mmCIF file of C-alpha atoms and ligand atoms in Angstrom:
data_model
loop_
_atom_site.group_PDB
_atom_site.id
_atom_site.type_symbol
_atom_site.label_atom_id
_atom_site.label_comp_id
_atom_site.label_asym_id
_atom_site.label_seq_id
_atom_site.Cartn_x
_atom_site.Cartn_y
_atom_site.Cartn_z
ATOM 1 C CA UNK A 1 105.246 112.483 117.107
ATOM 2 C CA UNK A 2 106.436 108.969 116.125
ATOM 3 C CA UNK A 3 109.713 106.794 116.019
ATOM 4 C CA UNK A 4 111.721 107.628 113.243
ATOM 5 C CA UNK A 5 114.022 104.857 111.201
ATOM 6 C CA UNK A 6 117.379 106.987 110.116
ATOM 7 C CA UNK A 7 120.445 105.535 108.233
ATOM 8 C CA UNK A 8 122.472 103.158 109.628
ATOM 9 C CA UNK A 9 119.110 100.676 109.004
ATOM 10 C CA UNK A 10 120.152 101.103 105.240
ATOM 11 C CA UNK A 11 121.255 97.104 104.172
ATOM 12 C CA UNK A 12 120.050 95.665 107.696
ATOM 13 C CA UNK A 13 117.412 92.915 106.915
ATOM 14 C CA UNK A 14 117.016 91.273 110.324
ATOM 15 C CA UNK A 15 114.923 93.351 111.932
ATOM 16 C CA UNK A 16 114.583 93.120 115.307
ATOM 17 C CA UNK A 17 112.258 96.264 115.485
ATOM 18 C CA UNK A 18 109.587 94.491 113.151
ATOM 19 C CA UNK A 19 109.334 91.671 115.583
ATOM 20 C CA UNK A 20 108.837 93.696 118.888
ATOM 21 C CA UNK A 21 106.435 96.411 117.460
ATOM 22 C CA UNK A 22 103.275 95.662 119.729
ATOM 23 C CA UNK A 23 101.054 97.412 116.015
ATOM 24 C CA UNK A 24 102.770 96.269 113.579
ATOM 25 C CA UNK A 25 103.666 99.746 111.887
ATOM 26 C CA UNK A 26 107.023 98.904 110.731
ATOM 27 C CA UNK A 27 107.450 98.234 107.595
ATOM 28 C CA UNK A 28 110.406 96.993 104.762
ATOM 29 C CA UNK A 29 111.605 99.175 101.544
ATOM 30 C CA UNK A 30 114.065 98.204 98.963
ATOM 31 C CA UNK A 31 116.799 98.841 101.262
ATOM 32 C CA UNK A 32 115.720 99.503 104.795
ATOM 33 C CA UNK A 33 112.842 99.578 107.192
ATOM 34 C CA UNK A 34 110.056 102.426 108.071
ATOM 35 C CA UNK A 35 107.784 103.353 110.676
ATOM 36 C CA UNK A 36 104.414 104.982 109.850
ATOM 37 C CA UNK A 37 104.016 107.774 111.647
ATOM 38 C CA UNK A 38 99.876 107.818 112.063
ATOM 39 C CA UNK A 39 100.057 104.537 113.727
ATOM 40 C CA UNK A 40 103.446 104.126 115.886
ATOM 41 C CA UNK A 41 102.113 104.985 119.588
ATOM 42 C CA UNK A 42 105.505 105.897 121.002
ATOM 43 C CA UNK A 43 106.137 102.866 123.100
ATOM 44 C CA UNK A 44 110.410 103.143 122.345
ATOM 45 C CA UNK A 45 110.477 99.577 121.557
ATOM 46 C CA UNK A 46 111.495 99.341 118.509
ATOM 47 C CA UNK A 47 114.602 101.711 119.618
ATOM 48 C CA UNK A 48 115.896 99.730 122.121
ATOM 49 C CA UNK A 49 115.278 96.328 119.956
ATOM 50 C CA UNK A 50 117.556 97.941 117.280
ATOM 51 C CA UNK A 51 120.993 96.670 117.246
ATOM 52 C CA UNK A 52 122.369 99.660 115.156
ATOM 53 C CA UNK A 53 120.800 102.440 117.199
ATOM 54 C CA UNK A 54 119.245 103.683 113.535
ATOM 55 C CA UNK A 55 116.039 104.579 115.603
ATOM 56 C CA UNK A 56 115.137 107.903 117.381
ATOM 57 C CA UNK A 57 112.297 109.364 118.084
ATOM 58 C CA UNK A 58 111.372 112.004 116.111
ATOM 59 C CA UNK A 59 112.211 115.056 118.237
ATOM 60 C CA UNK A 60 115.644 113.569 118.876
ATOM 61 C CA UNK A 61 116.673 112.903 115.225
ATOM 62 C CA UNK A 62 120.625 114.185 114.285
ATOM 63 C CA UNK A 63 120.470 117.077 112.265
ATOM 64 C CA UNK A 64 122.237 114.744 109.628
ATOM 65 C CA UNK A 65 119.759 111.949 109.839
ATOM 66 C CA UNK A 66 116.619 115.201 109.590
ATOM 67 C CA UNK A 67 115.869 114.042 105.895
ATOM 68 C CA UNK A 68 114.589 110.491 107.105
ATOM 69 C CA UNK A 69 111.504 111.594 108.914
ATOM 70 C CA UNK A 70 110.358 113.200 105.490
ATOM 71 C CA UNK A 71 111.430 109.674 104.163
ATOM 72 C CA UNK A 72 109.384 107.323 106.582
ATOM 73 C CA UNK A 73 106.570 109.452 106.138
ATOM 74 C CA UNK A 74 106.418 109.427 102.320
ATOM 75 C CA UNK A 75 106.704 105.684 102.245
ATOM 76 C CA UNK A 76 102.962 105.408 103.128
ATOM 77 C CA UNK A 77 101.773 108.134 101.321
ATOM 78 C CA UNK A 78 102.042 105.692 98.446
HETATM 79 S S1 SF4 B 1 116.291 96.671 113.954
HETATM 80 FE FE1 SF4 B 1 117.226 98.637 113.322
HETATM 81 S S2 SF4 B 1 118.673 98.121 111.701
HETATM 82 FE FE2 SF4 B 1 117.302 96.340 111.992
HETATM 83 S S3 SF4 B 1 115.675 96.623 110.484
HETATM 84 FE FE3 SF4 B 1 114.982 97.575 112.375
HETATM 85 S S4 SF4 B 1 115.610 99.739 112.221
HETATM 86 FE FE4 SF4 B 1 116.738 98.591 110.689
HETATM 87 S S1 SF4 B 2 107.869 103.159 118.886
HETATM 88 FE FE1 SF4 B 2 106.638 101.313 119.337
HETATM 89 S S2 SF4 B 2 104.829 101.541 118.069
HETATM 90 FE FE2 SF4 B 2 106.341 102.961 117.253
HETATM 91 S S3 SF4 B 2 107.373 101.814 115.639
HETATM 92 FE FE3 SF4 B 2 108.563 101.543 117.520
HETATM 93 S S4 SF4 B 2 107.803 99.637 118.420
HETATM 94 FE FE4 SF4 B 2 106.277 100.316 116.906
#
């Protein structure tokens, strides 16, 4: 399981997450941020840092937001 980055990061370039993440696995795209899944440890964090509540972790994702964990993961698999 890992912390999942959904959309309401989309546009957001300030953050917060990056700067508490205790391993550094968060990462910026074009237009948003990403957590890699093999190396997030779970610590929440990043969730509670996040001013738009775009974080969940991945068990709790919306149904609407299910794509993004596919989305995170594929950023590193580049
Ligand atoms: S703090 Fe939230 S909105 Fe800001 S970059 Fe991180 S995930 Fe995106
Ligand atoms: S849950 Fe913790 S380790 Fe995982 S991305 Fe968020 S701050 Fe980093």
């Amino acid at each position: 399981m890992a912390f999942v980055v959904t959309s309401r990061c989309v546009g957001e370039k300030w953050a917060e997450c990056v700067e508490v993440c205790p391993v550094d696995c968060i990462k910026e795209g074009s237009n948003m941020y990403f957590i890699d899944p093999d190396v997030c440890i779970d610590c929440g964090a990043c969730a509670s840092a996040c001013p738009t509540e775009a974080i969940y972790e991945s068990s709790e994702v919306p149904r609407e937001e299910q794509a993004f964990i596919r989305y995170n993961k594929e950023f590193f698999s580049f």
